[in-house]
Amino acid sequence: MSTRAVRAGFGAWIAVLTVVYYAFGDAHLLTWALIGYSSAAMVLAGVRLHRPARRLPWYLIAAALVTFTTGDSLYNLTVFLGHEPSFPGPTDLLYLLVYPLLTAGFLLFVRARGGASNRAALLDALVPTVGLGLLSWVYWIAPFTRSHDLSLLEKTVSIGYPFGDVLALALTLRMLTSPGRRPKALTGIVVAIVGLLVSDIFYGQSQLNAAWSLGGPVDLGWVAFYAVMGWSALLPSMRELTEKLPQDRDAELRTSRVVLMATAALIAPAVLYVEWMDGHEVEQLRGGVVDAPVIAGAAALMFLLVLGRVNGLAVAQRQANARERALHQAGAQLFAATTAGEAARAVHDGVVTLMPGDQPYHLQLTGDAGVPHEPGLRLITAAELPAGMSADGFEHCLYATLPLPGDARVAAGVLAGPAALLREMQPSLEAFLGQIEVVLQRIGLSGEVNRRNSEAYFRTLIQNASDVILIVDDEDTITYASPSADTVLGHPDLAGTPLSALIAVSHHTDLHETLAAVRAGRDRSGAADLTVLCGDGRLVQAECTGRDLRHDPTVRGLVLTVRDVTERRRLESDLSHLAFHDGLTGLANRVLFRNRLEQAFAVAGRDDATIAVLFVDLDDFKEVNDTLGHAVGDQLLVSVGERIASLIGPGDTAARMGGDEFAILLEQSHDATRAEQMADRVVKALAVPVEVSDGIGGTHIVSGASSVGVATNRDAESATELLRHADLALYQAKGEDKGTWQRYRRELHTAMVQRLETRAALREAVDGEQFAVMYQPIVDLGTAEPVGVEALVRWQHPARGLLGPYHFIEVAEESGAIVEIGRWVLRTALTELARLRADAGCTLRYVSVNVSARQFRTPGFVDQVRAALADSGARPEWLLLEITESLLLRDADQVWADLGELRALGVRIAIDDFGTGYSSLSYLRQMPVDVLKVDKSFIDDVLGSEQQRALVDAIVTLARNLDLAVVAEGIEDEGQRAALASMGCPYGQGYLFSKPVWPDELTAGRPAGPPLADLPAA
């Protein structure tokens, strides 16, 4: 029968007996005896079935069960006969005898598993034991000692029960804290002891209260004690309780143990607090807490136990650190070894360094043990050692083998000593063994490398080298050629061939110089570059190095090494070209242009000649990239580069400096005339439109119109200054009319300085709010009544006075100050309009505010408008934002989304200077705008040019059909007003009605007072 079947039968037997016990009160004597004696019988059966290494602990447990059952049977017999059991009596003697038997059995378990000397595990068990013992004293033992109804003998016997339970619990905890795997049988014993402890506690309380009755629920704990103890003995893992653990190390301080110890340590203060809370007034009459000395003693004892545990951890840490240092020192000595003998000495010294000096051990190393290699370090007994190896009287030893480098021999090592010491040192020695393996592999590899440096291996390398090795005699005739001559040069047999036959005629001189230098022993810096003729007629570039070995009897000639470097030279050439030329246009790049400029500048200064630099920058190139794509933009740059290259002379240099900027260096001229002529030719040549492909089958006609800046060395002290002058001239050309050229003049530098000063002053102006807003009315052309105003910013410069936008707006755009200026103007204009609208007679319906593209693209612009409306108290429909056409053509998706959000808010949008941008009419139907402001350039000739009049009429008609309002800018006389009114243009503004005025001069929607004639219009 299997043990599983026995366990199943025993479990069913106990279950039946338990049911009968509680169902039939008259059968208590028989059923209880059967439960107890069955459990003891199962313990003996388990010993017979599983044959543990030590049987005495289980016999003691069986004796404890028999004693406990006999006491219960005697107690039940007395009750069955109608007598009251005496207390204390014979049954109590039997009961108390159970605890020494259990304690002795558990103590034998601990000793059998090798944990009797495990100090850490003992401390881990004692801390909760003291805590539970304190609870037992306060709530179980102490009530017996203070009872006035019990005699001294009765108190002693009553105290014996909890004392025995605490002792059994202490040994149970000690078994639980032992290191190693926890067998299922041990878990069963723990459950059995808990059942015993619970029933004893309730039994003791019932004894105090004289409320004990046979057959109550308290008996279930004892039933569990009997049943689980017998069940545990039937488990196969019961053998492990008497087997020695594989490691004899301190128990690890896991989180569960820390929590258990911390909880136990808190028992004393918790008990003290509970006693104080439960009996505060009574205890005060007694002079304090009755159990205070016991609680204090238990707390002190637990503190000392925890302190001892921490000290053990500290000692273990110091020992680990010491072993780590010793391992490092041993490894350092080991890695210095270069031979197997040196490694063996280093191993011996390393083990001596690692082992404690106060412990006995025996070390034996054998160079050729004649045993097979088994990886790893093993802990074995002395009887398991192979022949020739000795443990020197020790029972246990650590054994390892290692293959020696260079042959099939296997080295073996034995370290014998006390088992506990070997187990403690095994991790460090395993790490040291790994270092030994690495060192031996390194020694073997070094030996292999040295072996391969022999003559035979050298010959093999020559046979398989990719370089061609030639031996040449004194007549320059080849006497030997390595096999690679066939694969590299296409000549299978070169012996007897003159060396000059392999070299191109143009390099014969270099060849003779190289051979002469080798024979003379002169040191040539680097290898000689020669052109070699291959067998198939190809020419390859080769490097040739030589060594004179004519005096070596095995060579007797010059040894030449020829290496094919054709691909390397081609790559070097390509890299050199890429380093100094633009990858897109093929022109010189900035680095090459700067090098040639510095050389030309130095030569011109020496020869008193004139050189010139032209900077060429494409006009509106960004528009091409943004509208047609970068592929079209790149093709435009290539075409521009080709046109520039076709214009310059053979001694000149054309370069692409980056982006859409090109440069031309004109050398050795007598004056600046040639530079100016070249600038004019470049402007005209690039003004011709270019037809380019977009890469997807379409073609576009684009403009390469450019601006050119010209500077000569006559106005510069250095090449750097010449470049700066050309850049200033280009800046001037782009700042005036695009598609022109400008020559550097000294006043350009002054203008640039002023521009920088303006930029710096703008920063202070923004911080100091040095700006003001003037307003130009927008009127109904039919009634001449003002319907709105346009806000125009002015700068109240502290030194230069009141400045119009012409003096600072462009600089503000470049520097980014326009964002803060625009934000301030928006808030000021809305606040002023809200103030004017408060006047009942005000006819102004809105204020028009210009918004720059940079300000509009600033993240959060819509939120800025919303905040300005809220802060000023103005309504959204009172605001008209003026934007440029170019803004609608860049980042269209995001810009149009923001415009849609503003219009949904109620703000209206106007296109300023309509008609001067790109693709106005084609996009007009889709643009999210409300108003068109016709540029002043269209209005100026509306009376004198029929074509201009027809164009304006078409714009007005188109806007009306698209339900857009139109405002004509720059109306200066009555005839222009009348013509625009006849076309149906509803609104206009200009000097005819009013120049810009200050806010206080706007009265009831009309300008009050004369216009300021000294200020230009915005």
mmCIF file of N, CA and C in Angstrom, residues 411-482:
data_model
loop_
_atom_site.group_PDB
_atom_site.id
_atom_site.type_symbol
_atom_site.label_atom_id
_atom_site.label_comp_id
_atom_site.label_asym_id
_atom_site.label_seq_id
_atom_site.Cartn_x
_atom_site.Cartn_y
_atom_site.Cartn_z
ATOM 1 N N ALA A 411 44.663 19.251 -14.903
ATOM 2 C CA ALA A 411 45.154 19.524 -13.558
ATOM 3 C C ALA A 411 44.004 19.393 -12.571
ATOM 4 N N ALA A 412 44.341 18.977 -11.341
ATOM 5 C CA ALA A 412 43.321 18.798 -10.302
ATOM 6 C C ALA A 412 43.776 19.493 -9.037
ATOM 7 N N GLY A 413 42.790 19.930 -8.252
ATOM 8 C CA GLY A 413 43.092 20.594 -6.993
ATOM 9 C C GLY A 413 42.146 20.134 -5.913
ATOM 10 N N VAL A 414 42.683 19.956 -4.686
ATOM 11 C CA VAL A 414 41.890 19.520 -3.541
ATOM 12 C C VAL A 414 42.138 20.485 -2.393
ATOM 13 N N LEU A 415 41.041 20.974 -1.807
ATOM 14 C CA LEU A 415 41.120 21.806 -0.613
ATOM 15 C C LEU A 415 40.271 21.129 0.445
ATOM 16 N N ALA A 416 40.957 20.537 1.463
ATOM 17 C CA ALA A 416 40.262 19.807 2.517
ATOM 18 C C ALA A 416 40.249 20.647 3.786
ATOM 19 N N GLY A 417 39.198 20.452 4.590
ATOM 20 C CA GLY A 417 39.078 21.199 5.837
ATOM 21 C C GLY A 417 37.754 20.928 6.494
ATOM 22 N N PRO A 418 37.430 21.640 7.559
ATOM 23 C CA PRO A 418 36.130 21.465 8.206
ATOM 24 C C PRO A 418 34.997 21.766 7.224
ATOM 25 N N ALA A 419 33.919 21.006 7.324
ATOM 26 C CA ALA A 419 32.813 21.163 6.370
ATOM 27 C C ALA A 419 32.229 22.559 6.418
ATOM 28 N N ALA A 420 32.077 23.100 7.635
ATOM 29 C CA ALA A 420 31.492 24.445 7.749
ATOM 30 C C ALA A 420 32.375 25.483 7.067
ATOM 31 N N LEU A 421 33.680 25.350 7.238
ATOM 32 C CA LEU A 421 34.605 26.297 6.604
ATOM 33 C C LEU A 421 34.542 26.175 5.080
ATOM 34 N N LEU A 422 34.482 24.943 4.582
ATOM 35 C CA LEU A 422 34.441 24.748 3.133
ATOM 36 C C LEU A 422 33.168 25.334 2.528
ATOM 37 N N ARG A 423 32.026 25.109 3.232
ATOM 38 C CA ARG A 423 30.777 25.671 2.713
ATOM 39 C C ARG A 423 30.825 27.201 2.729
ATOM 40 N N GLU A 424 31.434 27.767 3.729
ATOM 41 C CA GLU A 424 31.531 29.229 3.816
ATOM 42 C C GLU A 424 32.426 29.795 2.712
ATOM 43 N N MET A 425 33.502 29.114 2.385
ATOM 44 C CA MET A 425 34.466 29.623 1.415
ATOM 45 C C MET A 425 34.138 29.209 -0.020
ATOM 46 N N GLN A 426 33.160 28.312 -0.215
ATOM 47 C CA GLN A 426 32.893 27.795 -1.559
ATOM 48 C C GLN A 426 32.545 28.895 -2.570
ATOM 49 N N PRO A 427 31.677 29.902 -2.264
ATOM 50 C CA PRO A 427 31.388 30.945 -3.276
ATOM 51 C C PRO A 427 32.630 31.718 -3.716
ATOM 52 N N SER A 428 33.499 32.087 -2.751
ATOM 53 C CA SER A 428 34.707 32.824 -3.107
ATOM 54 C C SER A 428 35.645 31.972 -3.950
ATOM 55 N N LEU A 429 35.778 30.687 -3.583
ATOM 56 C CA LEU A 429 36.669 29.808 -4.345
ATOM 57 C C LEU A 429 36.119 29.521 -5.740
ATOM 58 N N GLU A 430 34.773 29.494 -5.895
ATOM 59 C CA GLU A 430 34.201 29.320 -7.229
ATOM 60 C C GLU A 430 34.533 30.512 -8.113
ATOM 61 N N ALA A 431 34.457 31.731 -7.553
ATOM 62 C CA ALA A 431 34.836 32.917 -8.320
ATOM 63 C C ALA A 431 36.316 32.870 -8.686
ATOM 64 N N PHE A 432 37.160 32.425 -7.748
ATOM 65 C CA PHE A 432 38.595 32.317 -8.015
ATOM 66 C C PHE A 432 38.852 31.263 -9.089
ATOM 67 N N LEU A 433 38.069 30.182 -9.084
ATOM 68 C CA LEU A 433 38.220 29.154 -10.104
ATOM 69 C C LEU A 433 37.919 29.716 -11.491
ATOM 70 N N GLY A 434 36.882 30.580 -11.588
ATOM 71 C CA GLY A 434 36.588 31.211 -12.872
ATOM 72 C C GLY A 434 37.745 32.059 -13.365
ATOM 73 N N GLN A 435 38.409 32.781 -12.455
ATOM 74 C CA GLN A 435 39.579 33.578 -12.849
ATOM 75 C C GLN A 435 40.723 32.675 -13.323
ATOM 76 N N ILE A 436 40.880 31.521 -12.658
ATOM 77 C CA ILE A 436 41.942 30.590 -13.059
ATOM 78 C C ILE A 436 41.696 30.095 -14.481
ATOM 79 N N GLU A 437 40.432 29.774 -14.792
ATOM 80 C CA GLU A 437 40.110 29.301 -16.139
ATOM 81 C C GLU A 437 40.441 30.357 -17.185
ATOM 82 N N VAL A 438 40.097 31.641 -16.888
ATOM 83 C CA VAL A 438 40.384 32.722 -17.840
ATOM 84 C C VAL A 438 41.884 32.865 -18.061
ATOM 85 N N VAL A 439 42.653 32.791 -16.983
ATOM 86 C CA VAL A 439 44.105 32.955 -17.099
ATOM 87 C C VAL A 439 44.708 31.805 -17.902
ATOM 88 N N LEU A 440 44.279 30.576 -17.643
ATOM 89 C CA LEU A 440 44.814 29.440 -18.386
ATOM 90 C C LEU A 440 44.464 29.534 -19.875
ATOM 91 N N GLN A 441 43.248 30.001 -20.184
ATOM 92 C CA GLN A 441 42.883 30.190 -21.592
ATOM 93 C C GLN A 441 43.758 31.256 -22.238
ATOM 94 N N ARG A 442 44.022 32.327 -21.477
ATOM 95 C CA ARG A 442 44.872 33.395 -22.018
ATOM 96 C C ARG A 442 46.300 32.897 -22.247
ATOM 97 N N ILE A 443 46.823 32.070 -21.317
ATOM 98 C CA ILE A 443 48.171 31.519 -21.487
ATOM 99 C C ILE A 443 48.208 30.596 -22.702
ATOM 100 N N GLY A 444 47.144 29.782 -22.862
ATOM 101 C CA GLY A 444 47.103 28.898 -24.023
ATOM 102 C C GLY A 444 47.029 29.670 -25.325
ATOM 103 N N LEU A 445 46.237 30.766 -25.329
ATOM 104 C CA LEU A 445 46.136 31.577 -26.540
ATOM 105 C C LEU A 445 47.464 32.242 -26.871
ATOM 106 N N SER A 446 48.158 32.727 -25.849
ATOM 107 C CA SER A 446 49.469 33.348 -26.085
ATOM 108 C C SER A 446 50.459 32.336 -26.650
ATOM 109 N N GLY A 447 50.402 31.135 -26.122
ATOM 110 C CA GLY A 447 51.302 30.115 -26.653
ATOM 111 C C GLY A 447 50.987 29.778 -28.097
ATOM 112 N N GLU A 448 49.689 29.750 -28.413
ATOM 113 C CA GLU A 448 49.314 29.466 -29.795
ATOM 114 C C GLU A 448 49.789 30.565 -30.732
ATOM 115 N N VAL A 449 49.667 31.814 -30.280
ATOM 116 C CA VAL A 449 50.132 32.936 -31.109
ATOM 117 C C VAL A 449 51.640 32.859 -31.314
ATOM 118 N N ASN A 450 52.358 32.534 -30.264
ATOM 119 C CA ASN A 450 53.813 32.415 -30.400
ATOM 120 C C ASN A 450 54.195 31.268 -31.342
ATOM 121 N N ARG A 451 53.397 30.193 -31.222
ATOM 122 C CA ARG A 451 53.698 29.073 -32.112
ATOM 123 C C ARG A 451 53.481 29.457 -33.568
ATOM 124 N N ARG A 452 52.452 30.232 -33.809
ATOM 125 C CA ARG A 452 52.150 30.619 -35.180
ATOM 126 C C ARG A 452 53.125 31.648 -35.738
ATOM 127 N N ASN A 453 53.938 32.178 -34.875
ATOM 128 C CA ASN A 453 54.972 33.097 -35.367
ATOM 129 C C ASN A 453 56.212 32.361 -35.865
ATOM 130 N N SER A 454 56.108 31.069 -35.917
ATOM 131 C CA SER A 454 57.251 30.276 -36.365
ATOM 132 C C SER A 454 57.431 30.416 -37.867
ATOM 133 N N GLU A 455 58.497 29.840 -38.355
ATOM 134 C CA GLU A 455 58.816 29.955 -39.783
ATOM 135 C C GLU A 455 57.746 29.313 -40.656
ATOM 136 N N ALA A 456 57.223 28.187 -40.239
ATOM 137 C CA ALA A 456 56.213 27.507 -41.058
ATOM 138 C C ALA A 456 54.951 28.357 -41.183
ATOM 139 N N TYR A 457 54.542 28.934 -40.065
ATOM 140 C CA TYR A 457 53.342 29.765 -40.116
ATOM 141 C C TYR A 457 53.593 31.028 -40.930
ATOM 142 N N PHE A 458 54.777 31.594 -40.803
ATOM 143 C CA PHE A 458 55.122 32.775 -41.586
ATOM 144 C C PHE A 458 55.049 32.467 -43.081
ATOM 145 N N ARG A 459 55.504 31.280 -43.473
ATOM 146 C CA ARG A 459 55.432 30.907 -44.877
ATOM 147 C C ARG A 459 53.970 30.788 -45.339
ATOM 148 N N THR A 460 53.124 30.265 -44.455
ATOM 149 C CA THR A 460 51.703 30.163 -44.790
ATOM 150 C C THR A 460 51.079 31.531 -44.988
ATOM 151 N N LEU A 461 51.462 32.475 -44.169
ATOM 152 C CA LEU A 461 50.948 33.832 -44.314
ATOM 153 C C LEU A 461 51.377 34.439 -45.643
ATOM 154 N N ILE A 462 52.631 34.203 -46.015
ATOM 155 C CA ILE A 462 53.120 34.741 -47.282
ATOM 156 C C ILE A 462 52.335 34.156 -48.441
ATOM 157 N N GLN A 463 52.030 32.882 -48.346
ATOM 158 C CA GLN A 463 51.328 32.222 -49.429
ATOM 159 C C GLN A 463 49.914 32.773 -49.592
ATOM 160 N N ASN A 464 49.328 33.247 -48.510
ATOM 161 C CA ASN A 464 47.924 33.664 -48.562
ATOM 162 C C ASN A 464 47.735 35.166 -48.391
ATOM 163 N N ALA A 465 48.811 35.932 -48.408
ATOM 164 C CA ALA A 465 48.699 37.376 -48.224
ATOM 165 C C ALA A 465 48.060 38.014 -49.454
ATOM 166 N N SER A 466 47.269 39.076 -49.244
ATOM 167 C CA SER A 466 46.667 39.793 -50.366
ATOM 168 C C SER A 466 47.680 40.726 -51.013
ATOM 169 N N ASP A 467 48.723 41.127 -50.288
ATOM 170 C CA ASP A 467 49.788 41.940 -50.880
ATOM 171 C C ASP A 467 50.704 41.038 -51.718
ATOM 172 N N VAL A 468 51.295 41.646 -52.725
ATOM 173 C CA VAL A 468 52.234 40.918 -53.590
ATOM 174 C C VAL A 468 53.648 41.116 -53.024
ATOM 175 N N ILE A 469 54.321 40.012 -52.758
ATOM 176 C CA ILE A 469 55.684 40.058 -52.224
ATOM 177 C C ILE A 469 56.647 39.580 -53.315
ATOM 178 N N LEU A 470 57.604 40.434 -53.636
ATOM 179 C CA LEU A 470 58.573 40.135 -54.689
ATOM 180 C C LEU A 470 59.983 40.126 -54.103
ATOM 181 N N ILE A 471 60.822 39.241 -54.622
ATOM 182 C CA ILE A 471 62.254 39.258 -54.300
ATOM 183 C C ILE A 471 63.001 39.596 -55.591
ATOM 184 N N VAL A 472 63.825 40.641 -55.520
ATOM 185 C CA VAL A 472 64.514 41.175 -56.700
ATOM 186 C C VAL A 472 66.024 41.058 -56.469
ATOM 187 N N ASP A 473 66.746 40.596 -57.498
ATOM 188 C CA ASP A 473 68.200 40.458 -57.368
ATOM 189 C C ASP A 473 68.880 41.773 -57.739
ATOM 190 N N ASP A 474 70.202 41.724 -57.832
ATOM 191 C CA ASP A 474 70.973 42.948 -58.110
ATOM 192 C C ASP A 474 70.736 43.475 -59.519
ATOM 193 N N GLU A 475 70.224 42.652 -60.420
ATOM 194 C CA GLU A 475 69.944 43.079 -61.790
ATOM 195 C C GLU A 475 68.502 43.563 -61.948
ATOM 196 N N ASP A 476 67.842 43.766 -60.834
ATOM 197 C CA ASP A 476 66.438 44.201 -60.833
ATOM 198 C C ASP A 476 65.528 43.199 -61.536
ATOM 199 N N THR A 477 65.890 41.936 -61.421
ATOM 200 C CA THR A 477 65.079 40.861 -61.995
ATOM 201 C C THR A 477 64.343 40.143 -60.863
ATOM 202 N N ILE A 478 63.100 39.787 -61.098
ATOM 203 C CA ILE A 478 62.284 39.127 -60.076
ATOM 204 C C ILE A 478 62.705 37.670 -59.968
ATOM 205 N N THR A 479 63.113 37.244 -58.778
ATOM 206 C CA THR A 479 63.476 35.841 -58.544
ATOM 207 C C THR A 479 62.372 35.074 -57.825
ATOM 208 N N TYR A 480 61.451 35.776 -57.162
ATOM 209 C CA TYR A 480 60.328 35.122 -56.471
ATOM 210 C C TYR A 480 59.152 36.097 -56.449
ATOM 211 N N ALA A 481 57.961 35.542 -56.653
ATOM 212 C CA ALA A 481 56.716 36.314 -56.534
ATOM 213 C C ALA A 481 55.710 35.465 -55.776
ATOM 214 N N SER A 482 55.067 36.031 -54.789
ATOM 215 C CA SER A 482 54.079 35.292 -53.999
ATOM 216 C C SER A 482 52.869 34.958 -54.863
#
